[in-house]
XYZ file of N, CA and C in Angstrom:
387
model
N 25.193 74.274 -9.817
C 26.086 75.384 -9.562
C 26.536 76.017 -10.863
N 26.735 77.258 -10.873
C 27.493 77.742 -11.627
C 28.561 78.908 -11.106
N 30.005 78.676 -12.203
C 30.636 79.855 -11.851
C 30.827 81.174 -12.688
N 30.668 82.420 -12.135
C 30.372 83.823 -12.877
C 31.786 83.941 -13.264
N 32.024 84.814 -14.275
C 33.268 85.616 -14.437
C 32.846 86.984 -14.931
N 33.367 87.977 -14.248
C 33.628 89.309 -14.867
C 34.518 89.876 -15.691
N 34.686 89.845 -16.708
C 35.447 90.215 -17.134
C 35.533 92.179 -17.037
N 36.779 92.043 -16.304
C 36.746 94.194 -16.282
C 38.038 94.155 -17.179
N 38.382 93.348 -17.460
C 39.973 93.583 -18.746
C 39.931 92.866 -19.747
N 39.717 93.326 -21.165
C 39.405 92.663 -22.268
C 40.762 92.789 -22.945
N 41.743 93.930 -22.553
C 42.985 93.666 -23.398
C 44.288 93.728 -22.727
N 45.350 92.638 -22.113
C 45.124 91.756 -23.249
C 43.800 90.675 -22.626
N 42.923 90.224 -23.487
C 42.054 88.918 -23.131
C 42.629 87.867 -22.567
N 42.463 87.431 -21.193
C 43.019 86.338 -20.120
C 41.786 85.576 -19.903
N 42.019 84.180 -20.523
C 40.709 83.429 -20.815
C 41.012 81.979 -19.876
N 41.806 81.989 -19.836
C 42.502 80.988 -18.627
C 41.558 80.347 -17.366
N 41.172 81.088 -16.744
C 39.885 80.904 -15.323
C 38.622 80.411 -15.958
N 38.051 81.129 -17.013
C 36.971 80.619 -18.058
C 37.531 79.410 -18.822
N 38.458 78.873 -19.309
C 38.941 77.711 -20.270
C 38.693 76.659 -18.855
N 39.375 77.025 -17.598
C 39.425 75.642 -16.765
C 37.953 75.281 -16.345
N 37.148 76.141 -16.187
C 35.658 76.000 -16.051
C 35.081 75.355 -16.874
N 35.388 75.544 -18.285
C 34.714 74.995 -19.171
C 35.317 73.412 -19.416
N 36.362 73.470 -19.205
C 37.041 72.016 -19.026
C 36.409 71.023 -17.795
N 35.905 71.600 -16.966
C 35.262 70.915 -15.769
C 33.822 70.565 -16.109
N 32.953 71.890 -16.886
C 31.747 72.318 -16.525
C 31.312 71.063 -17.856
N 31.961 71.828 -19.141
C 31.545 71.417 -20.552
C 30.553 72.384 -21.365
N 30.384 73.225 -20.480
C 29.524 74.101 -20.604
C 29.695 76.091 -20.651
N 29.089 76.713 -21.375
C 29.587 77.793 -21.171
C 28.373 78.678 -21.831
N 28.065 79.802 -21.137
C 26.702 80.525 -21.561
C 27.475 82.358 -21.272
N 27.683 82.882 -22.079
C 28.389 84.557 -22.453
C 27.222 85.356 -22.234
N 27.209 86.067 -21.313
C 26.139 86.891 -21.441
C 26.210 88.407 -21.348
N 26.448 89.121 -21.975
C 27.112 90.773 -22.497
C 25.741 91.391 -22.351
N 26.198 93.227 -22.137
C 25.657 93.821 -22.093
C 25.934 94.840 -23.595
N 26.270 94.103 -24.449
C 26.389 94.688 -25.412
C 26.192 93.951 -26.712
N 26.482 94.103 -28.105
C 25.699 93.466 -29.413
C 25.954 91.729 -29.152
N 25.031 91.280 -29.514
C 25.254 89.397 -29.506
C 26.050 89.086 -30.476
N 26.107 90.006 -31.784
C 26.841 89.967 -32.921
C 28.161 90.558 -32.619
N 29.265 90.165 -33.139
C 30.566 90.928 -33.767
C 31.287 91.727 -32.110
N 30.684 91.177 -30.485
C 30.921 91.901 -30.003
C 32.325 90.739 -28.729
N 32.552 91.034 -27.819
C 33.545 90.545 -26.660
C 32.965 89.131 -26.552
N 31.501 88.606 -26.308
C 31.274 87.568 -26.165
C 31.567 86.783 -27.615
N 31.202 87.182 -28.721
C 31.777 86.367 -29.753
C 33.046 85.826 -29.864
N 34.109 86.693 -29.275
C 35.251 86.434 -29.477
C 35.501 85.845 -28.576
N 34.952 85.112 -27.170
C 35.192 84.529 -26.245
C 34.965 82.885 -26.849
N 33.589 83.039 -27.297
C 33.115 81.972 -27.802
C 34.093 81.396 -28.795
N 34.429 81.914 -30.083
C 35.050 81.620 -30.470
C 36.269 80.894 -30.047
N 37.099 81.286 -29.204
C 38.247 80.567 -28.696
C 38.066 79.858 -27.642
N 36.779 79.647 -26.741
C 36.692 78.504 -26.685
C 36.515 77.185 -27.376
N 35.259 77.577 -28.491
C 35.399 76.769 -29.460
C 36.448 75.923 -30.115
N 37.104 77.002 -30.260
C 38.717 76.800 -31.110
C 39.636 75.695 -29.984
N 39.513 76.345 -29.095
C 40.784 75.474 -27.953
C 40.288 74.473 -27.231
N 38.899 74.687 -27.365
C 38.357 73.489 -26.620
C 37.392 72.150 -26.904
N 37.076 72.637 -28.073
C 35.859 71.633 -28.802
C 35.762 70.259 -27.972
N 36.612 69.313 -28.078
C 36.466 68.293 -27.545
C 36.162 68.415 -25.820
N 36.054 69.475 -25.569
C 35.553 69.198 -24.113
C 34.174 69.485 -23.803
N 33.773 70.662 -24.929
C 32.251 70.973 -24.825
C 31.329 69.656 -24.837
N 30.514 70.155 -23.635
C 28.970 68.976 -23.803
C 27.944 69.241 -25.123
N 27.778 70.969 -24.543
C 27.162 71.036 -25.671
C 27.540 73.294 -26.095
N 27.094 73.252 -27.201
C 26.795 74.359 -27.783
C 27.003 75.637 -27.297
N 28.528 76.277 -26.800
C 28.486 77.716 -26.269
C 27.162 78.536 -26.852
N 26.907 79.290 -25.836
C 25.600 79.939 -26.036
C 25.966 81.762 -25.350
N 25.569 82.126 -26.565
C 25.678 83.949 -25.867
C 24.520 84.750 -26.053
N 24.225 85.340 -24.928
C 22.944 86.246 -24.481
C 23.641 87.428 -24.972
N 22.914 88.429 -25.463
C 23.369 90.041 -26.148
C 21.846 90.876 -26.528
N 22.394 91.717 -26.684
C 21.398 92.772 -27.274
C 21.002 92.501 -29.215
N 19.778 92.215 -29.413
C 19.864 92.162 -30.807
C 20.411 93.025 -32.000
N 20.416 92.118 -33.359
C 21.278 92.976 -34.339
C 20.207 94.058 -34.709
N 19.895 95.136 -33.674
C 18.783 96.194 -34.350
C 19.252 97.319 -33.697
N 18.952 98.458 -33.898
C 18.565 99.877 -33.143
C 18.325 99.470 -31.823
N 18.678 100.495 -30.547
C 18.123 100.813 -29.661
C 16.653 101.010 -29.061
N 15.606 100.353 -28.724
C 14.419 101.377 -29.106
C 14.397 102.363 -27.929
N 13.502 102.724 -28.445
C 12.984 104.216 -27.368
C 12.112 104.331 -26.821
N 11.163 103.398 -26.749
C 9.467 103.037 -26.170
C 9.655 101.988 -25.202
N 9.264 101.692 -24.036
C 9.303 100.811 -23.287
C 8.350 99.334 -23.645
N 7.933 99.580 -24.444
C 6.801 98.682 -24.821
C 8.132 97.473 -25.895
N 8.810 98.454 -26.655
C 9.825 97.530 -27.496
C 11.244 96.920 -26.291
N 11.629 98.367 -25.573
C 12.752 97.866 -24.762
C 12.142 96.701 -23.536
N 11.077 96.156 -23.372
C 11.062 95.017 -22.371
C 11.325 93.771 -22.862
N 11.632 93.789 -24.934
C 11.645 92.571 -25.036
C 13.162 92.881 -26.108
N 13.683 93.956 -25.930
C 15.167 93.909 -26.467
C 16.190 93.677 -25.491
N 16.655 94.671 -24.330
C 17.245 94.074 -23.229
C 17.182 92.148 -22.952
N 18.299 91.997 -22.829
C 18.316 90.924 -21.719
C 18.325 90.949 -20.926
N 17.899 89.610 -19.571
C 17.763 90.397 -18.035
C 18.203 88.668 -17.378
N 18.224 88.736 -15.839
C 18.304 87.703 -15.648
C 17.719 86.355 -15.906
N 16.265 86.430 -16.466
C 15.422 85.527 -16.964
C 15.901 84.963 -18.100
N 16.393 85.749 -19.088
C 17.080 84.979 -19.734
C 18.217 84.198 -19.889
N 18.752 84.285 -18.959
C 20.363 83.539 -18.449
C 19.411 82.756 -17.720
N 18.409 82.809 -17.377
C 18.030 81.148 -16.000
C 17.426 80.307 -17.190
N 16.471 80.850 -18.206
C 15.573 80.039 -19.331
C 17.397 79.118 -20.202
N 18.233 80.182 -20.781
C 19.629 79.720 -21.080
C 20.503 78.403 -20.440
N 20.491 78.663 -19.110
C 21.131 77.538 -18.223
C 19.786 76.438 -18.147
N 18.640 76.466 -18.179
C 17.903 75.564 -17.969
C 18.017 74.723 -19.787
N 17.935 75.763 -20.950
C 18.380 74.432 -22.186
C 19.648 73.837 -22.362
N 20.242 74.581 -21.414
C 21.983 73.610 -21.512
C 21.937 73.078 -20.717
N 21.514 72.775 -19.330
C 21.469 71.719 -18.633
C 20.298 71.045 -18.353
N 19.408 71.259 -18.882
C 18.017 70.628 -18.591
C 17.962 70.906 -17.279
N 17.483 71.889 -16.437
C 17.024 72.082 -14.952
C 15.409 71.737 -14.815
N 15.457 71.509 -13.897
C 13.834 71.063 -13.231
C 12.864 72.291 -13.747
N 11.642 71.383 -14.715
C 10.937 72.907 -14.734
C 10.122 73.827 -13.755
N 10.357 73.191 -12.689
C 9.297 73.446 -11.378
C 10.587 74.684 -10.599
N 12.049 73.977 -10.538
C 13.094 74.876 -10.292
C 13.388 76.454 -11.286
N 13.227 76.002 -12.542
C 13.282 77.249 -13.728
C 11.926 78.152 -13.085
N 10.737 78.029 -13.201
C 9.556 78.531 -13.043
C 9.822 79.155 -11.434
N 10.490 79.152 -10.744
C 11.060 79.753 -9.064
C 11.976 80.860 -9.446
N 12.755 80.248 -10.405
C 13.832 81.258 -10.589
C 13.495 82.702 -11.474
N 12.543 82.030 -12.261
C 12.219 83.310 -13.189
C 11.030 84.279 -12.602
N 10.110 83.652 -11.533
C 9.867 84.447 -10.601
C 10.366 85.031 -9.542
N 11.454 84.879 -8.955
C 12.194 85.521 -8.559
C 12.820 86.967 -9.041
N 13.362 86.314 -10.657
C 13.830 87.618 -11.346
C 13.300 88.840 -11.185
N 11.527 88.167 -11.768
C 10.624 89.294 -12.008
C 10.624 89.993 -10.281
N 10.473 89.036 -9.087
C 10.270 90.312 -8.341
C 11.433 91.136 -8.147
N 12.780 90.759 -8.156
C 14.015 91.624 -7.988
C 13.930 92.926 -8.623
N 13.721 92.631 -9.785
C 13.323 93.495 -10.938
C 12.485 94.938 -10.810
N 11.259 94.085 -9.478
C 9.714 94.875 -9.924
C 9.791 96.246 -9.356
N 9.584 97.225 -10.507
C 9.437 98.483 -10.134
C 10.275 99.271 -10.747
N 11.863 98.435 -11.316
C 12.751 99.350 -11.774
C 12.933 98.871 -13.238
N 12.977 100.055 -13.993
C 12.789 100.128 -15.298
C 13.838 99.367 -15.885
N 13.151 98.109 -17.266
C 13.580 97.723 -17.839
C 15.516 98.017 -18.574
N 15.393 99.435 -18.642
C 16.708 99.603 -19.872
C 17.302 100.558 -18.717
N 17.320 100.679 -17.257
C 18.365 101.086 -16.442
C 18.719 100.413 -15.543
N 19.887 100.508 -15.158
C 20.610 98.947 -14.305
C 19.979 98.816 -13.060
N 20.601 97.840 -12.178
C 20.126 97.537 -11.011
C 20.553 99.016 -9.680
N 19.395 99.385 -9.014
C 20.288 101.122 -8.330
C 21.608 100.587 -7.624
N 21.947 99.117 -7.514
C 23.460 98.996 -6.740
C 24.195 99.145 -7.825
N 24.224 99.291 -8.876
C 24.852 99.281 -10.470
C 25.581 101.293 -10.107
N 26.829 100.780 -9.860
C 27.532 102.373 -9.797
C 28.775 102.591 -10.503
N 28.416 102.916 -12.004
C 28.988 102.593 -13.015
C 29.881 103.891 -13.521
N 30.151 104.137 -14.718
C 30.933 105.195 -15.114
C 29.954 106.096 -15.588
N 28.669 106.359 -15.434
C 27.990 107.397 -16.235
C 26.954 107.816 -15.045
């Protein structure tokens, strides 16, 4: 199992629901739609780190967009985006999951996925733009 959090309010940051999870879980994987560097998930990480060390199993881990440019070719954006495959490959090195279970899940992704372009959201995605 795992539990999601959304964060839709970053200020002030209420980390409380995420701290008791991680106190249960030991575990914690950030996964942003924005820089992996210098961005909301760092600073999450961080204070878990900070407030919680002794409870972690292992190694907060955050999924992000790399420290580069945007690209503009689909050939570069299928392997800059993150997508759900990488949060299942993520949860499978922090918890060691079955590789027969990982290999279901990441086919799955791909068919959810199939057809809609890499670097635009999911069409239930009804966002501010």
């Amino acid at each position: 199992e795992a539990e999601v959090f959304d964060l839709r309010m970053l200020r002030p940051l209420k980390l409380d629901a995420i701290m008791e999870s991680v106190k249960k879980t030991g575990r914690l994987i950030f996964a942003d739609t924005g820089f992996r560097t210098g961005g909301i998930g760092s600073e999450v990480v961080a204070e878990i780190s900070e407030q919680l060390f002794g409870a972690l199993k292992a190694a907060p881990l955050r999924i992000g967009l790399p420290d580069h440019p945007t690209p503009s070719s689909l050939a570069l954006a299928s392997e800059y985006y993150p997508d759900a495959g990488d949060i299942a490959e993520a949860a499978h090195g922090l918890v060691g999951l079955d590789p027969d279970l990982l290999d279901g899940l990441l086919m799955r992704c791909l068919e959810a996925r199939e057809g809609v372009p890499i670097d635009k959201p999911d069409p239930a995605f009804k966002g501010p733009f």
